Short mmCIF file of C-alpha atoms in Angstrom, two decimals:
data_model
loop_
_atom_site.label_atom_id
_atom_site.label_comp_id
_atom_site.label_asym_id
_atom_site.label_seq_id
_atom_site.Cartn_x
_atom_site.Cartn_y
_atom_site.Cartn_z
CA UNK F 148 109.79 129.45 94.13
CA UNK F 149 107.68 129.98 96.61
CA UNK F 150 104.85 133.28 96.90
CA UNK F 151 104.31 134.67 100.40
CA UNK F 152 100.13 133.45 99.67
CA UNK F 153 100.90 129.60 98.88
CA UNK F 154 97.82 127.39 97.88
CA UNK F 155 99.65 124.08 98.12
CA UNK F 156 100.74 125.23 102.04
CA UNK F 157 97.48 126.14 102.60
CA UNK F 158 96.08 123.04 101.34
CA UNK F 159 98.23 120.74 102.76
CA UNK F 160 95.12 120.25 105.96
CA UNK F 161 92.63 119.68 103.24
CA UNK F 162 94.71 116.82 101.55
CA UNK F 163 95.31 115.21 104.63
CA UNK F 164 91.67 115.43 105.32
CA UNK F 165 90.38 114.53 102.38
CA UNK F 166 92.70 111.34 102.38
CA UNK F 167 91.13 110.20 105.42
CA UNK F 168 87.87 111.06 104.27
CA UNK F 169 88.62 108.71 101.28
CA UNK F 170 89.77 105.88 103.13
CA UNK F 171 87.34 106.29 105.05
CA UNK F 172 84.85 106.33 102.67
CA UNK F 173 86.25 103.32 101.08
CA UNK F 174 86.52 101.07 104.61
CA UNK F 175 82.49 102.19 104.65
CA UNK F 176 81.83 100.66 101.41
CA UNK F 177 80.51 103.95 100.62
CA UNK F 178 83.61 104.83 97.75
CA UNK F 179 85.98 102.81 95.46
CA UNK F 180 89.23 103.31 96.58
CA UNK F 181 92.03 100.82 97.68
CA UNK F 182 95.16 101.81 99.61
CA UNK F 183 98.16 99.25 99.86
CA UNK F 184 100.01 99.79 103.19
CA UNK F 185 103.80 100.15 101.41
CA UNK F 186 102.29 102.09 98.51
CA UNK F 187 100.72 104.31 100.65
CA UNK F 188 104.04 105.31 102.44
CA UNK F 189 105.52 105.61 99.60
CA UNK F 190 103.48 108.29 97.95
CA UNK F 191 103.49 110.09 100.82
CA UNK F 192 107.37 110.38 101.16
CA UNK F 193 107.81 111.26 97.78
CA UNK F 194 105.32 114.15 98.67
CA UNK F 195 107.46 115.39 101.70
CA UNK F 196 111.05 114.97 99.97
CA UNK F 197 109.56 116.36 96.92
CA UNK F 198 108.91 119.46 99.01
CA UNK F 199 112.66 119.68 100.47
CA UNK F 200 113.96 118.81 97.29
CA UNK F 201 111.99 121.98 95.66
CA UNK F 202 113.87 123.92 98.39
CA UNK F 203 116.99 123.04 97.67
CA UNK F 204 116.33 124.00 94.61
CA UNK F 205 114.08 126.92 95.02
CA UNK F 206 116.76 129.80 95.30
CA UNK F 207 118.40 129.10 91.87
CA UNK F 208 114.75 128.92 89.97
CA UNK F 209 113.50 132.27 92.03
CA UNK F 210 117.02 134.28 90.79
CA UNK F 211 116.50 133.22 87.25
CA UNK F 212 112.55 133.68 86.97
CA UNK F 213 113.40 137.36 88.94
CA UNK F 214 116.26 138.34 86.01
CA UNK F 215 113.66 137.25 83.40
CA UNK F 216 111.12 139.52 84.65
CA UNK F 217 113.68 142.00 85.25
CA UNK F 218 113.99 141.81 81.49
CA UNK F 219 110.20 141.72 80.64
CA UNK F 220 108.15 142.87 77.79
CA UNK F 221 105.22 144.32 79.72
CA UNK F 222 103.98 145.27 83.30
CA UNK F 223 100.99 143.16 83.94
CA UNK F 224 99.70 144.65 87.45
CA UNK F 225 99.05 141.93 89.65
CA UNK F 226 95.60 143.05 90.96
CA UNK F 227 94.02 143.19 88.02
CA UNK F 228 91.04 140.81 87.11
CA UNK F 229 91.79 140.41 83.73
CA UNK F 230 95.56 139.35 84.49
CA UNK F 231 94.17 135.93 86.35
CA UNK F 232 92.04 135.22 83.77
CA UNK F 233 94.70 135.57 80.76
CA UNK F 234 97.20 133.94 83.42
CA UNK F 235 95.03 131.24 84.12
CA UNK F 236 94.58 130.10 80.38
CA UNK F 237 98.28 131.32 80.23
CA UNK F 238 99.35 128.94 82.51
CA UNK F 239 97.65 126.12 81.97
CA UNK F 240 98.96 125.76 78.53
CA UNK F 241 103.10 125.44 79.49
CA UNK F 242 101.23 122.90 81.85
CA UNK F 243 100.40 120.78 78.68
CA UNK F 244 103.23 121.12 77.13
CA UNK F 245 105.60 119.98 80.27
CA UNK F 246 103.30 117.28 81.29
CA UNK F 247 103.08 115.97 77.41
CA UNK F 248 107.12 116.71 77.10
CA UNK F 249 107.87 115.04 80.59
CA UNK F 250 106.17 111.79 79.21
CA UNK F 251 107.27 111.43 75.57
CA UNK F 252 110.71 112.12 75.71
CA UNK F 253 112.58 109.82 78.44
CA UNK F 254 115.13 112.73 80.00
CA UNK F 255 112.15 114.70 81.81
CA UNK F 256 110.00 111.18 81.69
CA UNK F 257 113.07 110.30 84.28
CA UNK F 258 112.23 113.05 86.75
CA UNK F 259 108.66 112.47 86.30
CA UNK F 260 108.12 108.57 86.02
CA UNK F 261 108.05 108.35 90.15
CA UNK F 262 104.61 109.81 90.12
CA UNK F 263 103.22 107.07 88.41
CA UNK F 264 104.95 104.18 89.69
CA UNK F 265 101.77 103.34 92.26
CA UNK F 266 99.72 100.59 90.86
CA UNK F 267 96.85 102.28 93.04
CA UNK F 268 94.77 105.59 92.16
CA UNK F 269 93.62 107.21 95.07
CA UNK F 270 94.17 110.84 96.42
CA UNK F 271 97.73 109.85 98.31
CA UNK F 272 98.45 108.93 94.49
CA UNK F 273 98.49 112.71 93.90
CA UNK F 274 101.28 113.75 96.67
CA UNK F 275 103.45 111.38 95.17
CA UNK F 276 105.59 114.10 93.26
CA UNK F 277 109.09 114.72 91.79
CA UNK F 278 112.13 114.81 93.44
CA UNK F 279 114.30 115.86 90.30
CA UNK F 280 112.25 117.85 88.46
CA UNK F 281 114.00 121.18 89.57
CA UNK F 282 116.81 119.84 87.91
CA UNK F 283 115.40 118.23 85.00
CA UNK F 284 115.00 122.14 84.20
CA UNK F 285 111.06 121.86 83.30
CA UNK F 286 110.22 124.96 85.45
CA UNK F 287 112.13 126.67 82.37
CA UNK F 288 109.26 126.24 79.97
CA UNK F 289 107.19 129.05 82.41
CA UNK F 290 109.82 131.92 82.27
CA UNK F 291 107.85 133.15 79.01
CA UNK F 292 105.19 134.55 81.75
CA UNK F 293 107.60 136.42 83.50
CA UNK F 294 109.03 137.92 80.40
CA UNK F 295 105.99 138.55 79.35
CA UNK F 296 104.99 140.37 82.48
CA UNK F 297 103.50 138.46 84.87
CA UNK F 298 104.54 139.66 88.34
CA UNK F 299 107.12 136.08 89.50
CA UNK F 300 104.66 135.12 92.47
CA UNK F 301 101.99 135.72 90.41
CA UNK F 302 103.25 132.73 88.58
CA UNK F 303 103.84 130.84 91.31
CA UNK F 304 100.46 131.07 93.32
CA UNK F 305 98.93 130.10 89.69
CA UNK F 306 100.94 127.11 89.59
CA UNK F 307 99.67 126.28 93.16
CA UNK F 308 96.19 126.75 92.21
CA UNK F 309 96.57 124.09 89.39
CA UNK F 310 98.13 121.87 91.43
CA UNK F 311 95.98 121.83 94.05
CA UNK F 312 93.51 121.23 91.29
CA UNK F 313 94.73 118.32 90.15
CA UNK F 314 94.88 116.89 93.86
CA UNK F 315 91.20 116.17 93.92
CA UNK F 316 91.12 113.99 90.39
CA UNK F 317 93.17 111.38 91.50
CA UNK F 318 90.26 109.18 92.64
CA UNK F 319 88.78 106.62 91.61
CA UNK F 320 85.79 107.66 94.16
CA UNK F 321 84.47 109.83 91.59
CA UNK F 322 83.03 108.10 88.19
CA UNK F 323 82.01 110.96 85.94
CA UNK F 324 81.37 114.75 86.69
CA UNK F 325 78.62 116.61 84.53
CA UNK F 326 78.75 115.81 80.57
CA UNK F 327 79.79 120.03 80.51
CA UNK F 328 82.43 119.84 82.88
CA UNK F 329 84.05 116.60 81.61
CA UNK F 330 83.90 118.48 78.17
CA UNK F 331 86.00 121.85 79.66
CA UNK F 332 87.54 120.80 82.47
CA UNK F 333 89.95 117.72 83.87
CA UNK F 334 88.39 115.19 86.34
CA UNK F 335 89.37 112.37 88.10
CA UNK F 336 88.07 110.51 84.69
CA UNK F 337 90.35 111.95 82.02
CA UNK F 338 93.06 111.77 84.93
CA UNK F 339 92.38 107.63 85.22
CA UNK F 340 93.15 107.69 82.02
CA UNK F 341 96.51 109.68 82.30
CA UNK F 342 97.54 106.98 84.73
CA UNK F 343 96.78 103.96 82.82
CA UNK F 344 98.83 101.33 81.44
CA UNK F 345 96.92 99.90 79.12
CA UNK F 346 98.29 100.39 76.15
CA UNK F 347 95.26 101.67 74.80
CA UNK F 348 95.41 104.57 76.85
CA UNK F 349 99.17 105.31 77.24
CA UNK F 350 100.53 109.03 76.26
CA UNK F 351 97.25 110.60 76.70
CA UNK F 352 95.28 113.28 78.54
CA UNK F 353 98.14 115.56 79.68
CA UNK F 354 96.07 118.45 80.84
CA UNK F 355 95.87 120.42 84.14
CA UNK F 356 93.70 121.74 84.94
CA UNK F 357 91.37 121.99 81.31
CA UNK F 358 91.26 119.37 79.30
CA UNK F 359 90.78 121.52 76.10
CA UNK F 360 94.44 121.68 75.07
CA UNK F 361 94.65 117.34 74.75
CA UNK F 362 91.34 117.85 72.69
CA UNK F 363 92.65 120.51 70.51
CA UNK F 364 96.01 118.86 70.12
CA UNK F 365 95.16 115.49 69.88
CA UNK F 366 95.80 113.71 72.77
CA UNK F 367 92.59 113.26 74.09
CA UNK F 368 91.51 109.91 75.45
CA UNK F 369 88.20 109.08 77.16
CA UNK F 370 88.04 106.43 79.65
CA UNK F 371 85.80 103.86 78.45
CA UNK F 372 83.58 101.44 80.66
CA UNK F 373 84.87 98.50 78.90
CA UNK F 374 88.53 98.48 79.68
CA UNK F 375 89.07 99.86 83.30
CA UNK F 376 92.20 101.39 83.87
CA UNK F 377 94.92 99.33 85.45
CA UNK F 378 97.50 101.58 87.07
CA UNK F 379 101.55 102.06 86.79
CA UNK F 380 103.57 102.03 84.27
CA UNK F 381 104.08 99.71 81.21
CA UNK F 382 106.76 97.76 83.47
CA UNK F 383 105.87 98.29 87.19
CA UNK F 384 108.70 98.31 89.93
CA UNK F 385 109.49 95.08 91.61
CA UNK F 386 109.75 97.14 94.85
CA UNK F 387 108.67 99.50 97.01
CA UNK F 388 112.40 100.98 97.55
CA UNK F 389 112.13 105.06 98.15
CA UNK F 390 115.40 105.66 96.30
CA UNK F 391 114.74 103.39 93.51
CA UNK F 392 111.67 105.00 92.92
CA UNK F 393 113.09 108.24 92.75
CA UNK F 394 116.41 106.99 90.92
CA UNK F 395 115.70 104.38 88.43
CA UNK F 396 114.80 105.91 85.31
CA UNK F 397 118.08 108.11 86.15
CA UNK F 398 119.96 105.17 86.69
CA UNK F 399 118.60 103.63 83.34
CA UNK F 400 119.54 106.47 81.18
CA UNK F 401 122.86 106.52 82.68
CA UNK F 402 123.23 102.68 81.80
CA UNK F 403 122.25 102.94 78.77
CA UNK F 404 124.67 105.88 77.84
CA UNK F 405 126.94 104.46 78.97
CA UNK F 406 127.04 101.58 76.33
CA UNK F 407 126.02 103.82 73.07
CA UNK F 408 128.07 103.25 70.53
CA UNK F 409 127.68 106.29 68.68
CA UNK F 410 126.33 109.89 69.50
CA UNK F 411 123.01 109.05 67.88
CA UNK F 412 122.20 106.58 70.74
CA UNK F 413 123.37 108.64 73.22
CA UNK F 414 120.99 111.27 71.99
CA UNK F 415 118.19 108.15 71.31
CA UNK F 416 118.52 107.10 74.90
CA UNK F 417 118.45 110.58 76.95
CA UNK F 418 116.13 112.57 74.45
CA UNK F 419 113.81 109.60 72.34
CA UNK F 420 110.76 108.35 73.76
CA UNK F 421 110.56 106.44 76.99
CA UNK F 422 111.41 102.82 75.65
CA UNK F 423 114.03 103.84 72.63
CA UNK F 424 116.35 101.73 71.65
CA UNK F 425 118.38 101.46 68.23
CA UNK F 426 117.72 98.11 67.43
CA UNK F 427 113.94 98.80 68.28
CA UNK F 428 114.21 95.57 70.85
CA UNK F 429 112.34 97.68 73.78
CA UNK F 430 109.00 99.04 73.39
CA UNK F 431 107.95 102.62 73.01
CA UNK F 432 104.18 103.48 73.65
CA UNK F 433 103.76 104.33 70.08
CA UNK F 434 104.71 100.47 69.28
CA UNK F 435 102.48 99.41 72.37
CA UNK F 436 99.56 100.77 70.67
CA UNK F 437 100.76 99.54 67.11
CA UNK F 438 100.22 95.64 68.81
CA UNK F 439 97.06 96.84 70.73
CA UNK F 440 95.60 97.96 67.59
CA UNK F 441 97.15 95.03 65.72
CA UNK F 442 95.76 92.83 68.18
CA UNK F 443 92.07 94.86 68.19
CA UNK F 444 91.48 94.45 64.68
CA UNK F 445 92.54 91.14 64.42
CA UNK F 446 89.78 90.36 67.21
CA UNK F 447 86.88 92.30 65.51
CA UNK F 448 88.02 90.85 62.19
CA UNK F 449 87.73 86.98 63.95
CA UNK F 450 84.45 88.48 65.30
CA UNK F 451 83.23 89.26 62.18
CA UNK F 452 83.85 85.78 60.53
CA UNK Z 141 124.03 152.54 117.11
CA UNK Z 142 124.02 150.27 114.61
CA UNK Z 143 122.60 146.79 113.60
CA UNK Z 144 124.61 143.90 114.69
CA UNK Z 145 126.22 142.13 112.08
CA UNK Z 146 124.26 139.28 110.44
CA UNK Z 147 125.11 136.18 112.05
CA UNK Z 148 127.45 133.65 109.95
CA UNK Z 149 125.38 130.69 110.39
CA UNK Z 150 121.89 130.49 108.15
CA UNK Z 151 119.75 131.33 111.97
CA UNK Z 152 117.61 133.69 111.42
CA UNK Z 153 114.24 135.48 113.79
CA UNK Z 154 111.26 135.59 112.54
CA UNK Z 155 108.50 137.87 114.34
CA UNK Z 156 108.02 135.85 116.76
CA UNK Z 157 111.35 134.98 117.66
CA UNK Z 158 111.78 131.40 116.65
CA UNK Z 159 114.44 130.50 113.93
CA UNK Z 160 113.96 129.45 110.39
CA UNK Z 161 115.72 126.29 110.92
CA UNK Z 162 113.54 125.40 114.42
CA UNK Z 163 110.57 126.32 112.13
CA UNK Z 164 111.78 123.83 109.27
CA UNK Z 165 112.36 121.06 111.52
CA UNK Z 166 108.81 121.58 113.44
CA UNK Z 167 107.28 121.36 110.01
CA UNK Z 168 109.55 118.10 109.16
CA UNK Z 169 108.32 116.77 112.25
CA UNK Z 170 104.63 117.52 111.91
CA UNK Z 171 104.84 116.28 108.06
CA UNK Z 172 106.96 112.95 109.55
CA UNK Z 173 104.06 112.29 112.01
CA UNK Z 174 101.02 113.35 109.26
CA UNK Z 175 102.40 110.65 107.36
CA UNK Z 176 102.87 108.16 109.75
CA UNK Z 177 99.19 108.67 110.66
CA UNK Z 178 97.91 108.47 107.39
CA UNK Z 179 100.26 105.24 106.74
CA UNK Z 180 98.56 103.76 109.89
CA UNK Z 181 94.60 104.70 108.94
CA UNK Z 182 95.74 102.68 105.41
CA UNK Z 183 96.55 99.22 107.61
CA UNK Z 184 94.27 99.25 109.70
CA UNK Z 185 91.48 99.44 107.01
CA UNK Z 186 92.62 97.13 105.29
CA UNK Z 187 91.53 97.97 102.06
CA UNK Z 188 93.88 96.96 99.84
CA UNK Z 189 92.73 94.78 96.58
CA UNK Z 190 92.50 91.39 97.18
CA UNK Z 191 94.73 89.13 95.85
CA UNK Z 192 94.62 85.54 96.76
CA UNK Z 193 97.15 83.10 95.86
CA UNK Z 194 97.45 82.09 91.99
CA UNK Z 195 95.22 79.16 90.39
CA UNK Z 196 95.39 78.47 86.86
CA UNK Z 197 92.58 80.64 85.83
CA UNK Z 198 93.99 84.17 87.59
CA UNK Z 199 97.31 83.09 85.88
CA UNK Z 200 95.53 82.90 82.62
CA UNK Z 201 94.51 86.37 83.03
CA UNK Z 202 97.15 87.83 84.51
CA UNK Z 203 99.33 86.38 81.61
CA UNK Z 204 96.78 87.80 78.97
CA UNK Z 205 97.03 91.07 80.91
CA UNK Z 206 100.43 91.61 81.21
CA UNK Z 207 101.65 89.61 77.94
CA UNK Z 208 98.80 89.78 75.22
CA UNK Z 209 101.04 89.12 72.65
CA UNK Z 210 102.53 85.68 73.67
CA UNK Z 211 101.01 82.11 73.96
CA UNK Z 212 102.48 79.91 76.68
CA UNK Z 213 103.13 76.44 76.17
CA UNK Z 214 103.77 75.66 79.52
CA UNK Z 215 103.32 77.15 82.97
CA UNK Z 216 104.33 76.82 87.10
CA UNK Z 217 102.64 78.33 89.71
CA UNK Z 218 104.95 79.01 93.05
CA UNK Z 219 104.17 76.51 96.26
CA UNK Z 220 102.94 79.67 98.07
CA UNK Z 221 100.96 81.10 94.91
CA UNK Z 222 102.62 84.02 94.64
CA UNK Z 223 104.72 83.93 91.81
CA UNK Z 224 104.36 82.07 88.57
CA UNK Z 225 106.62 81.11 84.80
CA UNK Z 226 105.19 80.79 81.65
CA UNK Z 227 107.00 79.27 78.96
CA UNK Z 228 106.71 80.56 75.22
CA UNK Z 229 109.78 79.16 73.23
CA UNK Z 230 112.95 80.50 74.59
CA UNK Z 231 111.17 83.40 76.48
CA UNK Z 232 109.83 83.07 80.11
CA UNK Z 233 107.31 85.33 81.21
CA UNK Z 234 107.89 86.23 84.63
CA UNK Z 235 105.17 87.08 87.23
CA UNK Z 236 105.80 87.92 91.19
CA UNK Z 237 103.40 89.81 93.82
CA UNK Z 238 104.46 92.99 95.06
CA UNK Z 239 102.30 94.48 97.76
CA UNK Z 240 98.80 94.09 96.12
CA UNK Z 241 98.92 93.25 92.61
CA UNK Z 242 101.98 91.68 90.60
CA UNK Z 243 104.96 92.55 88.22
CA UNK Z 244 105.66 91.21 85.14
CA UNK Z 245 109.01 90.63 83.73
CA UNK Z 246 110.24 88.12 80.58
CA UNK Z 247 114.12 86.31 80.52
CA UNK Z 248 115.17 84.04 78.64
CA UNK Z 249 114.71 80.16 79.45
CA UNK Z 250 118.36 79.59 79.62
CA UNK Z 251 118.65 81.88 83.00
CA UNK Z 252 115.56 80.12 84.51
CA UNK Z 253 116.93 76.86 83.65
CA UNK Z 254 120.20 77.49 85.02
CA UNK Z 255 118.65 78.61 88.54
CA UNK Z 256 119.44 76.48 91.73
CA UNK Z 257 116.54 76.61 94.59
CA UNK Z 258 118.04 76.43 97.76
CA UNK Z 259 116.58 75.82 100.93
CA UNK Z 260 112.71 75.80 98.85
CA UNK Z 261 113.11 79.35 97.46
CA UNK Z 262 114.43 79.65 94.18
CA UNK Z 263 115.90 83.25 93.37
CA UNK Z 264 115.93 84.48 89.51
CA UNK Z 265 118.04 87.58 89.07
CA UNK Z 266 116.79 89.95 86.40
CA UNK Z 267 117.77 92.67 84.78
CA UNK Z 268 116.13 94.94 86.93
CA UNK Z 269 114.53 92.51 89.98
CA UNK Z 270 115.55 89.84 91.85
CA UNK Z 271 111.99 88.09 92.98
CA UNK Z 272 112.32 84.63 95.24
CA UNK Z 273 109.52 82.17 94.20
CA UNK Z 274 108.91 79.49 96.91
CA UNK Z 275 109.26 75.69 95.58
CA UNK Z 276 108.12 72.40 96.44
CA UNK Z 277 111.28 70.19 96.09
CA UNK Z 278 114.90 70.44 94.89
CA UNK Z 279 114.27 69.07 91.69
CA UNK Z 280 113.91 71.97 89.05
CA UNK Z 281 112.90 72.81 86.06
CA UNK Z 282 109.98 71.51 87.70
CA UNK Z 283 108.20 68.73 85.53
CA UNK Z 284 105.62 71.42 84.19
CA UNK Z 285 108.62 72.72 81.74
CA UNK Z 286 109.40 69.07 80.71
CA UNK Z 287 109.77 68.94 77.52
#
């Protein structure tokens, strides 16, 4: 849905800027950033079909957010102070939960998988958005503001705002903001960390635009100086085909449904974790870690010999 | 008088006169042409991570990397250095470049074994990937899987 005063459209010059900035920066030798040609292109037209796909989609998501605040609880007036400030908390918390929801549970991982499939982390990294989201029915999980009372487009030019947040953190450029901000806020560190494969930092650091709802909940992960972040997912694509990488965790599910043999895998594949199976013959993230940690100890216990 | 009736197709005016659709399609273009800019500014600077072709020790840590929990008895780098086999039992870790870094992938030997290069590229179809791997000569397995 989209709010006659819409950050991302009004952003849209400063990402392109800022991308060119970066790459500049980076052809300098004045920033860390690498850009691969085909990986570039691709992030980029996942950004611009992600936008007509949201469109398509944008009429059916506007009429049901409208009846829900049709039916709402409260009025919350829309130029009041005190209503962006609860919003903004208010917000940024159905944030968590659909980020954390979209990666540990593989129907929504499916619609949400494409933004990590670039081995690279740079700002063009952060365009590279859903195509299926809309219909993976996430946007569901913020109707509570509307019945609540928060005027629809006040809503949506909150969800802009964090969004266009979380354009700037998806840099490697940056190493570490101030020890108080890192502490309160996301940054392009706790982000690196969201985007890494290693399996020491998988399923971590789901926040938006604060990073106080992973710490209270658990899921906080700081990047360490030790283990730099390698980027993707646990089993990269072996191409840099546009459909495929809006398609393939789709595709998968659909595979994989269709040779369940009972209504407990069918379940297990759409709804488990990213990496279910019954037989356990695939690995999950949790099980990822299990080795990582299997495979830590074992080295600080040969260490310690 | 009164207001002509809407027009059947999804036209419409905006204040200035120009139609929703025209308006869409400018801002396809202008996105279309942003992108191809930015696309551009990436290959010309050329900043992509280096990745030369494979030697034994970038194998060894790419295979450490990608499959920590297996121990290779035997391994083949590709004639061109892009792509590489490890051998661990009946598994065969798989590793190809894509753009700048490479994918990892395991089959079993049976499939690799049962592959026919033709015409120096040898194709291995996957369950989800179909990389080429350039080789040397028409003999395969290659000698390094000997047993």
């Amino acid at each position: 849905m989209k709010a006659a005063f819409d950050p991302v459209q009004m952003a849209i010059p400063f990402f392109v800027l800022a991308i060119i900035l970066e790459i500049a920066l980076a052809r300098l030798g004045k920033a860390k950033a690498n850009y691969e040609t085909r990986d570039t292109a691709t992030s980029l037209a996942m950004g611009l079909g992600s936008t007509i796909a949201g469109a398509l989609l944008g009429g059916v998501i506007f009429a049901a957010t409208l009846w829900v605040y049709e039916h709402r609880l409260f009025t919350i007036p829309m130029t009041a102070v005190w209503a962006w400030v609860v919003l903004f908390f208010a917000e940024d918390l159905p944030y968590y939960g659909f980020h954390r929801l979209a990666h540990e549970r593989r129907f929504w991982w499916a619609s949400h998988v494409n933004h990590h499939t670039s081995t690279h982390y740079n700002l063009s990294t952060a365009l590279r958005q859903t195509w299926t989201g809309g219909v993976a029915g996430t946007w569901l999980l913020w109707l509570p503001l509307s019945f609540l009372g928060f005027p629809p487009a006040m809503v949506a030019i909150q969800k802009g705002i964090s969004l266009v947040y979380q354009f700037w953190i998806h840099t490697e450029a940056v190493k570490r903001m101030p020890r108080w901000f890192e502490a309160v806020f996301n940054t392009p560190s706790h982000h690196r960390v969201h985007h890494a494969r290693n399996a020491r930092y998988l399923d971590a650091n789901y926040a938006g635009i604060l990073i106080i709802w992973d710490r209270m909940f658990g899921t906080f992960i700081p990047e360490v100086d030790e283990e730099p972040c390698r980027y993707g997912t646990v089993k990269n694509l072996g191409n840099f085909n546009l459909l495929h990488n809006v398609f393939h965790e789709w595709v998968g599910i659909g595979r994989d449904v269709l040779v369940a043999k009972s209504p407990r895998e069918v379940l297990g594949y759409m709804f488990g974790p990213p990496g279910w199976s019954p037989d356990g013959s695939r690995d999950t993230s949790h099980m990822l870690k299990a080795k990582w940690r299997a495979r830590v100890g074992g080295q600080a216990a040969e260490s310690d010999r | 008088m009164t207001d002509p009736p809407p027009s059947p197709t999804l036209v419409k005016k905006g204040e200035d006169g120009v139609s929703l659709e025209k308006a869409l399609l400018i801002q396809l273009l202008g996105s279309a042409v942003a992108i191809s800019a930015l696309v551009g500014l990436a290959a010309w600077a050329r900043i992509a991570r280096p990745t030369p072709p494979l030697d034994t020790a970038g194998l060894n840590a790419l295979l450490a990397e990608e499959f920590p929990d297996h121990r290779p008895s035997a391994v083949w780098i590709s004639a061109d250095g892009a792509g590489a086999l490890a051998r661990d039992g009946d598994d065969v870790l798989v590793l190809w470049r894509r753009g700048d870094g490479y994918v990892a992938r395991d089959t079993r030997w049976s499939a690799v074994a049962a592959a026919t290069p033709q015409q120096g590229k040898l194709k291995l179809v996957l369950a989800d990937a179909a990389p080429v791997f350039s080789v040397t000569g028409p003999l395969w397995p290659p000698q390094e899987f000997a047993v």
